[in-house]
Amino acid sequence: MGDLVTGRPRIQDILPLTPFQEGLLFHSLFDLTDTDVYTAQWAFDLKGPLDTATLRAAAETLLRRHPNLRASFRQRKTGEPVQVIPTEVPLPWREIDLSAQDWAQAEREAARLLIEDRVSRFDLARPPLLRFTLIRITPDLHRLVLSNHHLILDGWSMPLFMREFFALYMNRCDESALPHVTPYRDFLSYLANQDDEAGRKAWSAELADLDGATLVAPGETHQASVMPERIPVELSAEETAALTHRMRTCGLTLNTAIQGAWGIILSQLTGRDDVTFGATVSGRSPELTGSASMIGMLINTVPVRMRVVPSESLLVGLQHLQDSQSQLIQHHHLGLSELHRMAGTNELFDTCIVFENYPVDPQALDLTSVGLQVVSIEVKDAAHYPLRLVVAPGERLRLWLDYRPDLFDQASVERIMRRLWIWSSRCWRCSSRGPPMCRSTRTIPRTGSRSCCRTPPRCA
């Protein structure tokens, strides 16, 4: 990043970075020759007659409406990173017509274009860090592709972004139908006004006596140079209902259930009985008016610590986990780098859990008034962690495990997901001990460490 030159009339604002953005910026700039895994991509298939000029105008209106989406990330002469908000930027927009080709050929070319678009890096010093591609597959089928850098948009924001986008299209860019915009600066002010000293005290107590990091790939660099691959699992509606009922009966949340299962699996993989992993939190405090509808980057990643005690019932362990996490909610604003310093380590974990409480349902995007239908949505995002568990609640609980193929092979990750499926769908229903696991000794790929799959502790 070059030095920041201030005083130009085109600069509307200069803002600090959130702690999470600082971490993202570090990972994205670590090696500019490699793929940036923090480029997210959303693809929407739109069926019906499409007014492409109005669609583009709707995107331009959104860019004007939310100044933080125009941010670039640069550096002051002091070395401090800041986000620079220009008064206006041109919208990166391109249209590609494949409708003259046969359908199969057009689909193959569209798929190739999406791959090419996703691996194309953003220059973080040149705004905006988003771009649109509109691909015409057939005369009445278009694929709208939005790619953005994670620095400016979190997952929670994307359904809000798309609802505003399509509302503008249906109303021919009339903003009066949209809700009031809560300025992103309000969120930064909220962070600046938090009680950091109370947060440090709470996290110091939580991380006290921690004897090291929990790493599934120790000794490996955690700068991802390839896009992660994905192993999905889906519970049936009956299994999901049973798990939800069991947790509700015990006074526990689904979040606690999944975190507890992941903690036990990490214990089995690493041989540790005191494990830590990351959890992505929304950052949208009810204390900040309008935060639930704010479009931008508000999330943070915080450590979750879990002690696995074989002599203790699983229910007691989960209750301890939920209690400790609830006490830390008001301190989720502290950055991970500061928590590392407090714990006296450069690293606490190399796995992370993300709860997707923001599903985008094609049926929720009703465009019938303008003769359109969203027939499919495809989302691709990633992180640098060797393993990242993503959880999507719903009538059928969906989970997928993103893994770095340079560190893990598919068969090993499938075994991990089978364990997680057993814990998530079955273990909570039993009244004595958890289901037996494979007791064969295995080697974790590329790490050289060996671990034995132990029988998990009692469920209740």
CSV table of C-alpha atoms in Angstrom, one decimal:
chain,number,residue,atom,x,y,z
A,1,MET,CA,0.0,0.0,0.0
A,2,GLY,CA,1.3,3.4,-0.8
A,3,ASP,CA,1.4,6.4,1.4
A,4,LEU,CA,-1.9,8.2,1.9
A,5,VAL,CA,-2.2,11.6,0.2
A,6,THR,CA,-4.9,13.7,2.0
A,7,GLY,CA,-6.6,16.9,1.1
A,8,ARG,CA,-8.0,15.8,-2.2
A,9,PRO,CA,-11.6,17.0,-2.8
A,10,ARG,CA,-12.6,13.5,-4.0
A,11,ILE,CA,-12.0,12.0,-0.5
A,12,GLN,CA,-15.2,12.0,1.5
A,13,ASP,CA,-13.9,10.4,4.7
A,14,ILE,CA,-11.0,8.6,6.3
A,15,LEU,CA,-11.9,5.9,8.7
A,16,PRO,CA,-10.0,3.5,11.0
A,17,LEU,CA,-10.1,-0.2,10.6
A,18,THR,CA,-11.9,-2.6,12.8
A,19,PRO,CA,-9.7,-5.3,14.5
A,20,PHE,CA,-11.1,-7.9,12.2
A,21,GLN,CA,-10.3,-5.8,9.1
A,22,GLU,CA,-6.7,-5.4,10.3
A,23,GLY,CA,-6.3,-9.1,10.4
A,24,LEU,CA,-7.9,-9.6,7.0
A,25,LEU,CA,-5.7,-6.9,5.5
A,26,PHE,CA,-2.6,-8.7,6.8
A,27,HIS,CA,-3.6,-12.0,5.3
A,28,SER,CA,-4.6,-10.4,2.0
A,29,LEU,CA,-1.3,-8.5,1.6
A,30,PHE,CA,0.9,-11.3,2.8
A,31,ASP,CA,1.7,-12.6,-0.7
A,32,LEU,CA,0.3,-10.6,-3.6
A,33,THR,CA,1.3,-13.3,-6.1
A,34,ASP,CA,-1.1,-15.9,-4.6
A,35,THR,CA,-4.8,-16.2,-4.8
A,36,ASP,CA,-6.7,-14.1,-2.2
A,37,VAL,CA,-9.1,-16.5,-0.5
A,38,TYR,CA,-11.0,-13.5,1.0
A,39,THR,CA,-12.6,-12.7,-2.4
A,40,ALA,CA,-16.3,-13.8,-2.1
A,41,GLN,CA,-18.5,-14.5,-5.0
A,42,TRP,CA,-22.3,-14.6,-5.3
A,43,ALA,CA,-24.1,-15.8,-8.5
A,44,PHE,CA,-27.8,-15.3,-9.1
A,45,ASP,CA,-29.6,-16.9,-12.0
A,46,LEU,CA,-32.4,-14.6,-13.2
A,47,LYS,CA,-35.1,-16.0,-15.5
A,48,GLY,CA,-37.4,-13.7,-17.4
A,49,PRO,CA,-37.1,-10.4,-19.4
A,50,LEU,CA,-34.3,-8.3,-17.8
A,51,ASP,CA,-33.8,-4.6,-18.2
A,52,THR,CA,-30.0,-4.5,-18.0
A,53,ALA,CA,-29.7,-0.7,-17.9
A,54,THR,CA,-31.9,-0.5,-14.9
A,55,LEU,CA,-30.1,-3.3,-13.2
A,56,ARG,CA,-26.8,-1.5,-13.6
A,57,ALA,CA,-28.3,1.7,-12.4
A,58,ALA,CA,-29.5,-0.1,-9.3
A,59,ALA,CA,-26.0,-1.2,-8.5
A,60,GLU,CA,-24.7,2.3,-9.0
A,61,THR,CA,-27.3,3.6,-6.6
A,62,LEU,CA,-26.3,1.1,-4.0
A,63,LEU,CA,-22.7,2.2,-4.3
A,64,ARG,CA,-23.7,5.9,-3.8
A,65,ARG,CA,-26.0,5.0,-0.9
A,66,HIS,CA,-23.4,3.2,1.2
A,67,PRO,CA,-20.2,5.1,1.3
A,68,ASN,CA,-18.2,2.4,3.1
A,69,LEU,CA,-18.7,0.2,0.0
A,70,ARG,CA,-16.4,2.7,-1.8
A,71,ALA,CA,-13.6,2.1,0.6
A,72,SER,CA,-10.0,1.5,-0.3
A,73,PHE,CA,-7.3,0.4,2.1
A,74,ARG,CA,-4.2,2.5,2.3
A,75,GLN,CA,-1.4,3.5,4.7
A,76,ARG,CA,-0.5,6.7,6.4
A,77,LYS,CA,3.1,7.7,6.5
A,78,THR,CA,3.2,6.5,10.1
A,79,GLY,CA,2.3,3.0,8.8
A,80,GLU,CA,-1.2,3.1,10.2
A,81,PRO,CA,-3.7,1.4,7.8
A,82,VAL,CA,-6.9,3.4,7.2
A,83,GLN,CA,-9.9,3.0,4.9
A,84,VAL,CA,-10.3,5.9,2.5
A,85,ILE,CA,-13.8,6.8,1.3
A,86,PRO,CA,-13.9,8.7,-2.0
A,87,THR,CA,-16.9,10.8,-2.9
A,88,GLU,CA,-17.6,8.7,-5.9
A,89,VAL,CA,-16.2,5.8,-7.9
A,90,PRO,CA,-17.2,4.2,-11.2
A,91,LEU,CA,-19.0,0.9,-10.8
A,92,PRO,CA,-17.0,-2.1,-12.2
A,93,TRP,CA,-19.6,-3.6,-14.5
A,94,ARG,CA,-19.3,-5.9,-17.5
A,95,GLU,CA,-21.8,-7.7,-19.7
A,96,ILE,CA,-21.1,-10.9,-21.6
A,97,ASP,CA,-23.5,-12.4,-24.1
A,98,LEU,CA,-23.3,-16.2,-24.6
A,99,SER,CA,-26.8,-16.7,-25.9
A,100,ALA,CA,-25.6,-17.4,-29.4
A,101,GLN,CA,-24.0,-20.6,-28.2
A,102,ASP,CA,-25.9,-23.8,-27.4
A,103,TRP,CA,-27.0,-24.1,-23.8
A,104,ALA,CA,-24.3,-26.6,-22.7
A,105,GLN,CA,-21.5,-24.7,-24.3
A,106,ALA,CA,-22.8,-21.4,-22.7
A,107,GLU,CA,-22.9,-23.1,-19.3
A,108,ARG,CA,-19.3,-24.3,-19.6
A,109,GLU,CA,-18.1,-20.9,-20.6
A,110,ALA,CA,-20.1,-19.2,-17.8
A,111,ALA,CA,-18.6,-21.6,-15.3
A,112,ARG,CA,-15.1,-20.8,-16.6
A,113,LEU,CA,-15.8,-17.1,-16.4
A,114,LEU,CA,-16.9,-17.4,-12.7
A,115,ILE,CA,-13.6,-19.3,-11.8
A,116,GLU,CA,-11.6,-16.6,-13.7
A,117,ASP,CA,-13.5,-13.9,-11.9
A,118,ARG,CA,-13.1,-15.3,-8.4
A,119,VAL,CA,-9.3,-15.8,-8.6
A,120,SER,CA,-8.8,-12.3,-10.0
A,121,ARG,CA,-7.4,-10.2,-7.1
A,122,PHE,CA,-8.6,-6.8,-6.0
A,123,ASP,CA,-6.1,-4.0,-5.7
A,124,LEU,CA,-7.0,-3.0,-2.1
A,125,ALA,CA,-5.8,0.5,-2.7
A,126,ARG,CA,-8.1,1.1,-5.7
A,127,PRO,CA,-11.8,1.3,-4.9
A,128,PRO,CA,-14.4,-0.1,-5.1
A,129,LEU,CA,-13.6,-3.6,-3.8
A,130,LEU,CA,-16.6,-5.1,-5.6
A,131,ARG,CA,-17.5,-5.8,-9.2
A,132,PHE,CA,-20.5,-7.1,-11.2
A,133,THR,CA,-20.6,-9.4,-14.2
A,134,LEU,CA,-23.8,-10.0,-16.0
A,135,ILE,CA,-23.8,-13.1,-18.3
A,136,ARG,CA,-26.6,-13.8,-20.7
A,137,ILE,CA,-27.0,-17.5,-21.0
A,138,THR,CA,-30.1,-17.6,-23.1
A,139,PRO,CA,-32.5,-14.8,-24.2
A,140,ASP,CA,-34.5,-15.2,-20.9
A,141,LEU,CA,-31.8,-16.4,-18.5
A,142,HIS,CA,-29.0,-14.3,-17.0
A,143,ARG,CA,-26.4,-15.0,-14.4
A,144,LEU,CA,-25.6,-12.0,-12.3
A,145,VAL,CA,-22.2,-12.4,-10.5
A,146,LEU,CA,-21.2,-10.1,-7.6
A,147,SER,CA,-17.6,-10.5,-6.4
A,148,ASN,CA,-16.3,-8.5,-3.4
A,149,HIS,CA,-13.5,-8.5,-1.0
A,150,HIS,CA,-14.4,-9.6,2.5
A,151,LEU,CA,-12.9,-6.3,3.9
A,152,ILE,CA,-16.0,-4.4,2.9
A,153,LEU,CA,-18.9,-6.9,3.3
A,154,ASP,CA,-19.6,-9.6,5.8
A,155,GLY,CA,-22.0,-12.5,5.2
A,156,TRP,CA,-24.8,-11.0,7.3
A,157,SER,CA,-24.8,-8.0,5.0
A,158,MET,CA,-25.2,-9.9,1.7
A,159,PRO,CA,-28.9,-10.7,2.0
A,160,LEU,CA,-29.5,-7.0,3.0
A,161,PHE,CA,-27.4,-5.9,0.0
A,162,MET,CA,-29.3,-8.0,-2.4
A,163,ARG,CA,-32.7,-7.1,-1.1
A,164,GLU,CA,-31.9,-3.4,-1.5
A,165,PHE,CA,-30.4,-4.1,-4.9
A,166,PHE,CA,-33.5,-5.9,-6.3
A,167,ALA,CA,-35.8,-3.4,-4.6
A,168,LEU,CA,-34.1,-0.6,-6.4
A,169,TYR,CA,-34.4,-2.5,-9.7
A,170,MET,CA,-38.2,-3.1,-9.2
A,171,ASN,CA,-38.7,0.6,-8.2
A,172,ARG,CA,-36.5,1.9,-11.0
A,173,CYS,CA,-33.9,3.2,-8.5
A,174,ASP,CA,-36.4,5.1,-6.3
A,175,GLU,CA,-34.7,5.1,-2.9
A,176,SER,CA,-37.9,6.1,-1.0
A,177,ALA,CA,-38.9,2.5,-0.8
A,178,LEU,CA,-35.7,1.6,1.1
A,179,PRO,CA,-35.0,1.9,4.9
A,180,HIS,CA,-32.8,4.7,6.3
A,181,VAL,CA,-29.1,4.0,6.1
A,182,THR,CA,-27.3,3.8,9.4
A,183,PRO,CA,-23.8,5.2,8.7
A,184,TYR,CA,-21.0,2.7,9.0
A,185,ARG,CA,-19.2,5.4,11.0
A,186,ASP,CA,-21.7,4.8,13.8
A,187,PHE,CA,-20.4,1.2,14.1
A,188,LEU,CA,-16.8,2.4,14.3
A,189,SER,CA,-17.8,5.0,17.0
A,190,TYR,CA,-19.6,2.2,18.9
A,191,LEU,CA,-16.4,0.1,18.9
A,192,ALA,CA,-14.3,3.1,20.0
A,193,ASN,CA,-16.6,3.7,23.0
A,194,GLN,CA,-16.5,0.1,24.4
A,195,ASP,CA,-14.9,-0.6,27.7
A,196,ASP,CA,-11.6,-2.2,26.6
A,197,GLU,CA,-10.3,-2.5,30.1
A,198,ALA,CA,-13.3,-4.6,31.2
A,199,GLY,CA,-12.9,-6.7,28.0
A,200,ARG,CA,-9.2,-7.3,28.8
A,201,LYS,CA,-10.0,-8.4,32.3
A,202,ALA,CA,-12.7,-10.8,31.1
A,203,TRP,CA,-10.6,-12.4,28.4
A,204,SER,CA,-7.6,-12.6,30.7
A,205,ALA,CA,-9.7,-14.7,33.1
A,206,GLU,CA,-11.0,-16.8,30.2
A,207,LEU,CA,-7.5,-17.5,28.8
A,208,ALA,CA,-5.7,-18.0,32.1
A,209,ASP,CA,-3.5,-21.0,32.4
A,210,LEU,CA,-3.9,-22.0,28.8
A,211,ASP,CA,-0.9,-24.2,28.0
A,212,GLY,CA,-0.6,-23.5,24.3
A,213,ALA,CA,-2.5,-23.3,21.0
A,214,THR,CA,-4.8,-25.9,19.5
A,215,LEU,CA,-3.4,-26.7,16.1
A,216,VAL,CA,-4.5,-29.4,13.6
A,217,ALA,CA,-1.7,-28.4,11.3
A,218,PRO,CA,1.2,-27.4,13.6
A,219,GLY,CA,4.3,-26.0,11.9
A,220,GLU,CA,2.4,-25.1,8.7
A,221,THR,CA,2.0,-21.6,7.3
A,222,HIS,CA,-1.5,-20.4,7.7
A,223,GLN,CA,-1.3,-18.2,4.6
A,224,ALA,CA,-3.6,-20.1,2.2
A,225,SER,CA,-2.2,-20.1,-1.4
A,226,VAL,CA,-5.1,-22.2,-2.8
A,227,MET,CA,-8.8,-22.0,-2.6
A,228,PRO,CA,-10.2,-24.4,0.1
A,229,GLU,CA,-12.3,-27.4,-0.9
A,230,ARG,CA,-15.5,-28.4,0.8
A,231,ILE,CA,-17.2,-31.5,2.3
A,232,PRO,CA,-20.9,-31.0,3.1
A,233,VAL,CA,-23.2,-32.9,5.5
A,234,GLU,CA,-26.9,-32.4,5.9
A,235,LEU,CA,-29.1,-33.7,8.8
A,236,SER,CA,-32.6,-34.9,8.1
A,237,ALA,CA,-35.5,-32.9,9.3
A,238,GLU,CA,-36.1,-35.6,12.0
A,239,GLU,CA,-32.5,-35.5,13.2
A,240,THR,CA,-32.6,-31.7,13.2
A,241,ALA,CA,-35.8,-31.6,15.2
A,242,ALA,CA,-34.5,-34.2,17.7
A,243,LEU,CA,-31.3,-32.3,18.2
A,244,THR,CA,-33.1,-29.0,18.6
A,245,HIS,CA,-35.6,-30.5,21.1
A,246,ARG,CA,-32.8,-32.1,23.1
A,247,MET,CA,-30.8,-28.9,23.3
A,248,ARG,CA,-33.9,-26.9,24.3
A,249,THR,CA,-34.8,-29.4,27.0
A,250,CYS,CA,-31.3,-29.0,28.4
A,251,GLY,CA,-31.5,-25.2,28.2
A,252,LEU,CA,-28.7,-25.2,25.6
A,253,THR,CA,-28.5,-23.5,22.2
A,254,LEU,CA,-27.7,-25.2,18.9
A,255,ASN,CA,-24.6,-23.0,18.7
A,256,THR,CA,-23.4,-24.6,22.0
A,257,ALA,CA,-24.1,-28.1,20.7
A,258,ILE,CA,-22.0,-27.6,17.5
A,259,GLN,CA,-19.2,-25.9,19.4
A,260,GLY,CA,-19.2,-28.7,21.9
A,261,ALA,CA,-19.0,-31.4,19.2
A,262,TRP,CA,-16.2,-29.5,17.4
A,263,GLY,CA,-14.3,-29.1,20.7
A,264,ILE,CA,-14.5,-32.9,21.3
A,265,ILE,CA,-13.3,-33.6,17.7
A,266,LEU,CA,-10.4,-31.2,18.2
A,267,SER,CA,-9.5,-33.0,21.4
A,268,GLN,CA,-9.4,-36.3,19.5
A,269,LEU,CA,-7.4,-34.8,16.6
A,270,THR,CA,-4.8,-33.1,18.8
A,271,GLY,CA,-4.7,-35.2,22.0
A,272,ARG,CA,-5.4,-32.1,24.1
A,273,ASP,CA,-8.1,-31.9,26.8
A,274,ASP,CA,-8.0,-28.1,26.8
A,275,VAL,CA,-8.8,-26.9,23.3
A,276,THR,CA,-9.4,-23.5,21.6
A,277,PHE,CA,-10.9,-22.7,18.3
A,278,GLY,CA,-12.2,-19.5,16.6
A,279,ALA,CA,-15.8,-18.5,16.3
A,280,THR,CA,-17.1,-15.7,14.0
A,281,VAL,CA,-19.5,-13.3,15.8
A,282,SER,CA,-21.8,-10.9,14.2
A,283,GLY,CA,-20.7,-7.7,15.9
A,284,ARG,CA,-24.3,-6.4,15.6
A,285,SER,CA,-25.0,-5.4,19.2
A,286,PRO,CA,-28.6,-4.4,20.0
A,287,GLU,CA,-27.1,-1.4,21.8
A,288,LEU,CA,-26.3,0.1,18.4
A,289,THR,CA,-29.5,1.3,16.8
A,290,GLY,CA,-29.7,0.1,13.2
A,291,SER,CA,-26.9,-2.4,13.4
A,292,ALA,CA,-29.1,-5.3,12.3
A,293,SER,CA,-29.8,-3.6,8.9
A,294,MET,CA,-26.3,-2.2,8.4
A,295,ILE,CA,-24.4,-3.2,5.2
A,296,GLY,CA,-20.7,-3.5,5.7
A,297,MET,CA,-18.0,-5.3,7.7
A,298,LEU,CA,-19.0,-5.8,11.3
A,299,ILE,CA,-18.0,-9.3,12.2
A,300,ASN,CA,-15.1,-10.4,14.4
A,301,THR,CA,-13.4,-13.7,15.3
A,302,VAL,CA,-12.9,-14.6,18.9
A,303,PRO,CA,-11.5,-17.7,20.7
A,304,VAL,CA,-13.7,-20.4,22.2
A,305,ARG,CA,-12.1,-22.4,25.0
A,306,MET,CA,-13.4,-25.8,25.9
A,307,ARG,CA,-12.1,-28.3,28.5
A,308,VAL,CA,-12.9,-31.9,27.7
A,309,VAL,CA,-13.1,-33.9,30.9
A,310,PRO,CA,-13.7,-37.6,30.3
A,311,SER,CA,-15.1,-38.1,33.8
A,312,GLU,CA,-17.6,-35.3,33.4
A,313,SER,CA,-21.0,-35.7,31.6
A,314,LEU,CA,-21.2,-34.0,28.3
A,315,LEU,CA,-24.2,-32.0,29.5
A,316,VAL,CA,-22.2,-30.5,32.3
A,317,GLY,CA,-19.4,-29.7,29.9
A,318,LEU,CA,-21.8,-28.0,27.5
A,319,GLN,CA,-23.4,-26.0,30.3
A,320,HIS,CA,-19.9,-24.7,31.3
A,321,LEU,CA,-19.2,-23.8,27.7
A,322,GLN,CA,-22.4,-21.9,27.2
A,323,ASP,CA,-22.1,-20.1,30.5
A,324,SER,CA,-18.5,-18.9,29.7
A,325,GLN,CA,-19.4,-17.8,26.2
A,326,SER,CA,-22.5,-15.8,27.4
A,327,GLN,CA,-20.3,-13.9,29.9
A,328,LEU,CA,-18.0,-12.8,27.0
A,329,ILE,CA,-20.6,-11.6,24.6
A,330,GLN,CA,-20.3,-7.9,25.6
A,331,HIS,CA,-16.5,-8.2,25.0
A,332,HIS,CA,-16.6,-9.6,21.5
A,333,HIS,CA,-15.2,-6.3,20.1
A,334,LEU,CA,-11.6,-6.9,21.1
A,335,GLY,CA,-9.3,-7.9,18.3
A,336,LEU,CA,-7.7,-11.3,18.0
A,337,SER,CA,-4.1,-9.9,17.9
A,338,GLU,CA,-4.7,-8.2,21.3
A,339,LEU,CA,-6.0,-11.5,22.7
A,340,HIS,CA,-2.9,-13.2,21.4
A,341,ARG,CA,-0.7,-10.7,23.3
A,342,MET,CA,-2.7,-11.2,26.4
A,343,ALA,CA,-2.3,-15.0,26.2
A,344,GLY,CA,1.4,-14.6,25.5
A,345,THR,CA,1.3,-16.4,22.1
A,346,ASN,CA,1.3,-15.7,18.4
A,347,GLU,CA,-1.5,-18.1,17.8
A,348,LEU,CA,-4.4,-19.7,19.7
A,349,PHE,CA,-6.1,-21.9,17.1
A,350,ASP,CA,-6.1,-22.8,13.4
A,351,THR,CA,-9.7,-23.9,13.0
A,352,CYS,CA,-12.9,-21.8,13.0
A,353,ILE,CA,-16.7,-22.1,13.2
A,354,VAL,CA,-19.0,-19.8,11.3
A,355,PHE,CA,-22.8,-19.8,11.9
A,356,GLU,CA,-24.6,-18.6,8.9
A,357,ASN,CA,-27.7,-17.0,10.4
A,358,TYR,CA,-28.3,-15.1,7.1
A,359,PRO,CA,-29.5,-17.6,4.5
A,360,VAL,CA,-30.4,-16.2,1.1
A,361,ASP,CA,-33.5,-18.1,-0.1
A,362,PRO,CA,-34.3,-17.6,-3.8
A,363,GLN,CA,-38.0,-17.6,-2.9
A,364,ALA,CA,-37.4,-14.7,-0.5
A,365,LEU,CA,-36.3,-12.5,-3.4
A,366,ASP,CA,-39.7,-12.0,-5.0
A,367,LEU,CA,-39.3,-10.3,-8.4
A,368,THR,CA,-42.6,-11.4,-10.0
A,369,SER,CA,-43.9,-7.9,-10.2
A,370,VAL,CA,-41.3,-7.2,-12.9
A,371,GLY,CA,-41.6,-10.7,-14.5
A,372,LEU,CA,-38.4,-12.1,-13.0
A,373,GLN,CA,-37.6,-15.2,-10.9
A,374,VAL,CA,-34.4,-15.9,-9.0
A,375,VAL,CA,-34.1,-19.6,-9.9
A,376,SER,CA,-30.8,-20.3,-8.1
A,377,ILE,CA,-28.1,-18.8,-5.9
A,378,GLU,CA,-24.6,-20.0,-5.6
A,379,VAL,CA,-22.2,-18.6,-2.9
A,380,LYS,CA,-18.5,-19.1,-2.7
A,381,ASP,CA,-16.4,-17.7,0.1
A,382,ALA,CA,-13.4,-19.0,2.1
A,383,ALA,CA,-10.9,-18.3,4.8
A,384,HIS,CA,-7.2,-19.0,5.4
A,385,TYR,CA,-7.7,-21.6,8.2
A,386,PRO,CA,-6.7,-25.2,7.5
A,387,LEU,CA,-10.2,-26.3,8.7
A,388,ARG,CA,-13.3,-24.1,8.8
A,389,LEU,CA,-16.7,-25.4,9.9
A,390,VAL,CA,-19.7,-23.6,8.5
A,391,VAL,CA,-23.1,-24.2,10.0
A,392,ALA,CA,-26.4,-23.2,8.4
A,393,PRO,CA,-29.4,-23.7,10.7
A,394,GLY,CA,-32.9,-24.4,9.2
A,395,GLU,CA,-35.5,-27.2,9.0
A,396,ARG,CA,-32.6,-29.4,7.9
A,397,LEU,CA,-29.3,-28.5,9.6
A,398,ARG,CA,-26.6,-28.1,7.0
A,399,LEU,CA,-22.9,-28.2,7.8
A,400,TRP,CA,-19.8,-28.1,5.6
A,401,LEU,CA,-16.1,-28.3,6.4
A,402,ASP,CA,-13.8,-26.2,4.3
A,403,TYR,CA,-10.3,-27.6,4.2
A,404,ARG,CA,-7.0,-26.7,2.6
A,405,PRO,CA,-6.1,-29.4,0.1
A,406,ASP,CA,-2.4,-28.6,0.6
A,407,LEU,CA,-2.7,-29.8,4.2
A,408,PHE,CA,-5.5,-32.4,4.3
A,409,ASP,CA,-6.8,-35.0,1.9
A,410,GLN,CA,-10.4,-35.6,1.2
A,411,ALA,CA,-10.7,-38.9,2.9
A,412,SER,CA,-9.3,-37.5,6.2
A,413,VAL,CA,-11.8,-34.6,6.1
A,414,GLU,CA,-14.6,-37.0,5.3
A,415,ARG,CA,-13.7,-39.0,8.5
A,416,ILE,CA,-13.8,-35.8,10.5
A,417,MET,CA,-17.2,-34.9,9.1
A,418,ARG,CA,-18.6,-38.4,9.9
A,419,ARG,CA,-17.5,-37.9,13.5
A,420,LEU,CA,-19.2,-34.5,13.6
A,421,TRP,CA,-22.4,-36.0,12.0
A,422,ILE,CA,-22.5,-38.7,14.7
A,423,TRP,CA,-22.2,-36.1,17.4
A,424,SER,CA,-24.6,-33.7,15.9
A,425,SER,CA,-27.4,-36.1,14.9
A,426,ARG,CA,-27.2,-39.0,17.3
A,427,CYS,CA,-25.1,-38.4,20.5
A,428,TRP,CA,-27.4,-35.9,22.1
A,429,ARG,CA,-30.3,-38.4,22.1
A,430,CYS,CA,-28.6,-41.1,24.2
A,431,SER,CA,-28.7,-41.3,27.9
A,432,SER,CA,-25.4,-43.1,28.8
A,433,ARG,CA,-22.3,-43.0,26.7
A,434,GLY,CA,-21.7,-41.5,23.3
A,435,PRO,CA,-21.3,-43.7,20.2
A,436,PRO,CA,-18.0,-45.6,19.8
A,437,MET,CA,-15.5,-44.1,17.4
A,438,CYS,CA,-12.9,-45.9,15.3
A,439,ARG,CA,-10.0,-46.7,17.6
A,440,SER,CA,-7.5,-47.0,14.8
A,441,THR,CA,-4.4,-44.8,15.0
A,442,ARG,CA,-4.2,-42.4,12.1
A,443,THR,CA,-1.8,-39.8,10.9
A,444,ILE,CA,-3.0,-36.2,10.4
A,445,PRO,CA,-1.9,-35.3,6.8
A,446,ARG,CA,1.2,-33.3,6.5
A,447,THR,CA,1.6,-32.8,10.2
A,448,GLY,CA,3.3,-36.0,11.3
A,449,SER,CA,1.4,-36.1,14.6
A,450,ARG,CA,-0.6,-39.2,15.5
A,451,SER,CA,-3.7,-39.4,17.5
A,452,CYS,CA,-6.1,-42.2,18.6
A,453,CYS,CA,-9.9,-41.8,18.2
A,454,ARG,CA,-11.1,-42.1,21.8
A,455,THR,CA,-14.6,-43.0,22.9
A,456,PRO,CA,-16.2,-39.7,23.7
A,457,PRO,CA,-17.4,-38.8,27.3
A,458,ARG,CA,-21.0,-39.5,28.5
A,459,CYS,CA,-23.7,-37.5,26.9
A,460,ALA,CA,-25.7,-36.9,30.0
